Amino acid sequence: MPAVATAVVLAGGAGVRMGTDVPKALLPLAGRPMLAWSVVAMAAAPEVTRLVVVAPAGLEADVARALDGLAGVSAVVGGGSSRPRSVRAGLAAAPEEDGPVLVHDAARPLLTPALVAAVLAGLEGADGAIAAAPLADTLKRAGEDGAIACTVDREGLWRAETPQAFLLSTLRDAIARADAAGVLDLATDCASLVEAAGGRVRLVPSAEPNLKVTTPLDLAVAEVLLTAREALR
């Protein structure tokens, strides 16, 4: 696997469900802004040669200040009006030559260099590879008035996570196709864009916790996990 040309870390979440006016990626977490955990992990991955952080539009300077003193950040750029448009803004700061690109949500601060390497290894022979976890809970489909319509077979179902890896050309083409079809803003991750363009995306099990911070309780859990992980080093 060639060296990664670019890793794009998305830090544009508004944090509405966190109940704060501070962008979610800048919330303090175990002694650092949440975003910094993903940046440090990406910078520590030897495969990553360029790291672009996508900030909320207009807050690029705030995000850059929050990352001051951290090595590895190549550029901080403003995001778009949706997640896919923010990804496209990050890709615009990538080199023109083709090569692997990683896209990761800053709201998943438990990222490790080992997971970066595993996802990149999964890209071999595929159009994309994503960190993912098999579903463990019993699934129910809701009917009218909250009644259970049926139980959904969970066999083969996985929860998509980040990082997600693709060739730059593959992801750029998938974004362009979705934009031309008027469905770009409907995509909730990059893999679905590549899938819709006919690509084959591989699932890579995330061996360690890789939770997404969405609520204040998630933030508290991430604090405990990160503090424990750092103590074991």
Coordinates of C-alpha atoms in Angstrom, one line a residue:
M1 CA 0.0 0.0 0.0
P2 CA 1.5 3.4 -1.0
A3 CA 1.8 6.2 1.5
V4 CA -1.4 8.1 2.1
A5 CA -1.4 11.4 0.3
T6 CA -4.0 13.0 2.5
A7 CA -6.0 12.3 5.7
V8 CA -9.1 14.6 6.0
V9 CA -10.4 15.1 9.5
L10 CA -13.9 16.6 9.6
A11 CA -14.5 18.9 12.5
G12 CA -17.6 20.8 11.3
G13 CA -20.2 19.4 13.6
A14 CA -22.3 22.1 15.4
G15 CA -22.8 20.1 18.5
V16 CA -26.5 20.8 18.8
R17 CA -27.3 17.6 20.7
M18 CA -24.4 18.5 23.0
G19 CA -26.4 21.5 24.2
T20 CA -23.5 23.9 23.6
D21 CA -22.7 26.8 21.4
V22 CA -19.1 25.6 21.1
P23 CA -18.4 23.5 18.0
K24 CA -18.4 19.9 19.1
A25 CA -14.8 19.2 17.9
L26 CA -13.5 22.0 20.1
L27 CA -15.1 20.7 23.3
P28 CA -12.5 19.8 26.0
L29 CA -11.9 16.1 26.3
A30 CA -9.3 14.5 28.6
G31 CA -7.1 17.6 28.6
R32 CA -7.4 18.5 24.9
P33 CA -9.9 19.8 22.4
M34 CA -11.8 16.7 21.1
L35 CA -10.4 17.3 17.6
A36 CA -6.8 17.1 18.8
W37 CA -7.1 13.4 19.7
S38 CA -7.9 12.4 16.0
V39 CA -5.1 14.8 14.8
V40 CA -2.5 13.3 17.1
A41 CA -3.5 9.7 16.0
M42 CA -3.4 10.6 12.3
A43 CA 0.0 12.4 12.7
A44 CA 1.4 9.3 14.5
A45 CA 0.4 7.0 11.6
P46 CA 3.5 6.6 9.4
E47 CA 1.2 6.1 6.4
V48 CA -0.1 9.7 6.6
T49 CA 1.9 12.3 4.7
R50 CA -0.6 15.1 4.6
L51 CA -3.3 16.0 7.1
V52 CA -6.1 18.4 6.3
V53 CA -8.6 19.6 9.0
V54 CA -12.0 20.8 7.8
A55 CA -13.4 23.4 10.2
P56 CA -16.8 25.0 10.4
A57 CA -17.0 27.7 7.8
G58 CA -15.8 31.0 9.4
L59 CA -14.1 29.3 12.3
E60 CA -10.9 28.2 10.6
A61 CA -8.8 30.5 12.8
D62 CA -10.4 29.2 16.0
V63 CA -9.7 25.6 14.9
A64 CA -6.1 26.4 14.0
R65 CA -5.6 28.0 17.4
A66 CA -7.0 24.9 19.1
L67 CA -4.4 22.8 17.2
D68 CA -1.5 25.2 17.8
G69 CA 1.5 23.2 18.9
L70 CA 0.4 19.9 17.4
A71 CA 2.6 18.5 14.7
G72 CA 1.4 17.2 11.4
V73 CA -1.4 19.5 10.3
S74 CA -0.9 20.6 6.7
A75 CA -3.9 22.8 6.3
V76 CA -7.1 24.0 8.0
V77 CA -9.9 24.7 5.5
G78 CA -13.5 25.8 5.8
G79 CA -16.3 23.2 5.4
G80 CA -19.4 23.2 3.4
S81 CA -23.1 23.2 4.2
S82 CA -23.3 19.4 4.5
R83 CA -20.9 16.6 5.4
P84 CA -20.2 15.6 1.8
R85 CA -19.5 19.2 0.8
S86 CA -17.1 19.4 3.7
V87 CA -15.4 16.3 2.5
R88 CA -15.1 17.8 -0.9
A89 CA -13.5 21.0 0.6
G90 CA -11.0 18.8 2.3
L91 CA -10.2 16.9 -0.9
A92 CA -9.6 20.2 -2.6
A93 CA -6.5 20.7 -0.4
A94 CA -5.1 17.3 -1.4
P95 CA -2.4 16.9 -4.0
E96 CA -3.5 16.4 -7.6
E97 CA -1.8 13.1 -8.0
D98 CA -3.9 10.1 -7.2
G99 CA -3.3 8.1 -4.0
P100 CA -5.1 6.8 -0.9
V101 CA -7.1 9.3 1.2
L102 CA -8.6 8.8 4.6
V103 CA -11.7 10.6 5.8
H104 CA -12.3 10.6 9.6
D105 CA -14.8 12.3 11.9
A106 CA -13.3 14.3 14.7
A107 CA -16.3 13.1 16.8
R108 CA -14.6 9.7 17.0
P109 CA -11.7 10.7 19.2
L110 CA -10.6 7.1 20.1
L111 CA -8.9 6.7 16.7
T112 CA -5.5 4.9 16.8
P113 CA -2.7 4.6 14.3
A114 CA -3.4 0.8 14.3
L115 CA -6.9 1.4 13.0
V116 CA -5.6 3.7 10.4
A117 CA -3.2 1.0 9.2
A118 CA -5.9 -1.7 9.2
V119 CA -8.3 0.4 7.1
L120 CA -5.6 1.2 4.6
A121 CA -4.7 -2.5 4.4
G122 CA -8.3 -3.2 3.7
L123 CA -8.2 -0.9 0.6
E124 CA -6.0 -3.4 -1.2
G125 CA -8.1 -4.9 -4.0
A126 CA -11.2 -2.8 -3.2
D127 CA -12.5 0.6 -4.1
G128 CA -12.8 1.6 -0.5
A129 CA -12.5 0.3 3.1
I130 CA -14.2 1.5 6.2
A131 CA -13.8 0.8 10.0
A132 CA -17.0 -0.9 11.1
A133 CA -18.5 -3.0 13.9
P134 CA -21.0 -5.9 13.6
L135 CA -24.3 -5.2 15.2
A136 CA -24.9 -7.0 18.5
D137 CA -28.4 -5.8 19.5
T138 CA -31.7 -7.3 18.4
L139 CA -33.2 -5.0 15.8
K140 CA -36.9 -4.1 15.6
R141 CA -38.8 -2.3 12.8
A142 CA -41.4 0.0 14.1
G143 CA -45.0 0.1 12.8
E144 CA -47.9 2.4 13.6
D145 CA -48.2 3.8 17.1
G146 CA -44.8 2.5 18.1
A147 CA -45.8 -1.1 17.8
I148 CA -43.2 -3.6 16.5
A149 CA -43.8 -4.5 12.9
C150 CA -41.2 -7.1 12.7
T151 CA -37.8 -8.3 14.1
V152 CA -35.0 -7.6 11.6
D153 CA -32.4 -10.2 11.0
R154 CA -29.1 -8.7 12.2
E155 CA -27.0 -11.4 10.4
G156 CA -24.5 -9.6 8.2
L157 CA -25.4 -6.1 9.5
W158 CA -22.6 -3.7 10.5
R159 CA -22.4 -0.2 11.9
A160 CA -20.3 2.1 9.7
E161 CA -17.6 4.1 11.4
T162 CA -14.6 6.1 10.3
P163 CA -11.9 6.3 9.2
Q164 CA -12.9 5.4 5.7
A165 CA -10.3 5.0 2.9
F166 CA -10.5 5.4 -0.9
L167 CA -8.3 6.4 -3.8
L168 CA -8.6 10.2 -4.2
S169 CA -9.9 9.7 -7.8
T170 CA -12.5 7.2 -6.7
L171 CA -13.9 9.5 -4.0
R172 CA -13.8 12.6 -6.1
D173 CA -15.6 10.9 -8.9
A174 CA -18.3 9.5 -6.5
I175 CA -18.9 13.0 -5.1
A176 CA -19.1 14.5 -8.6
R177 CA -21.6 11.9 -9.7
A178 CA -23.8 12.4 -6.6
D179 CA -23.7 16.2 -7.0
A180 CA -24.7 15.9 -10.7
A181 CA -27.6 13.7 -9.7
G182 CA -28.7 16.2 -7.0
V183 CA -28.3 13.7 -4.1
L184 CA -25.0 14.7 -2.7
D185 CA -26.4 16.2 0.5
L186 CA -28.3 13.0 1.3
A187 CA -25.1 10.9 1.9
T188 CA -24.3 10.3 5.5
D189 CA -20.8 8.8 4.8
C190 CA -18.3 8.5 2.0
A191 CA -18.8 4.8 1.5
S192 CA -22.4 5.2 0.5
L193 CA -21.3 7.6 -2.3
V194 CA -18.7 5.2 -3.6
E195 CA -21.2 2.3 -3.3
A196 CA -23.8 4.3 -5.3
A197 CA -21.1 4.8 -8.0
G198 CA -20.7 1.1 -8.3
G199 CA -17.6 0.7 -6.1
R200 CA -16.8 -2.3 -3.8
V201 CA -16.2 -1.2 -0.2
R202 CA -14.7 -3.5 2.3
L203 CA -15.6 -3.7 6.0
V204 CA -12.7 -3.6 8.4
P205 CA -13.5 -4.6 12.0
S206 CA -12.6 -1.9 14.6
A207 CA -10.9 -4.0 17.3
E208 CA -11.0 -1.3 20.0
P209 CA -13.8 1.1 21.1
N210 CA -14.4 3.7 18.4
L211 CA -17.5 5.5 19.7
K212 CA -18.9 8.6 18.2
V213 CA -19.4 11.5 20.6
T214 CA -23.0 12.8 20.1
T215 CA -24.3 13.5 23.6
P216 CA -22.9 14.7 26.9
L217 CA -22.9 11.1 28.1
D218 CA -20.9 10.0 25.1
L219 CA -18.4 12.7 26.0
A220 CA -18.1 11.4 29.6
V221 CA -17.6 7.8 28.3
A222 CA -14.9 9.0 25.9
E223 CA -13.2 10.9 28.7
V224 CA -13.0 7.7 30.8
L225 CA -11.7 5.6 27.9
L226 CA -9.1 8.0 26.8
T227 CA -7.9 8.6 30.4
A228 CA -7.6 4.9 31.0
R229 CA -5.8 4.4 27.6
E230 CA -3.3 7.2 28.4
A231 CA -2.6 5.7 31.9
L232 CA -1.7 2.4 30.3
R233 CA 1.0 3.9 28.1

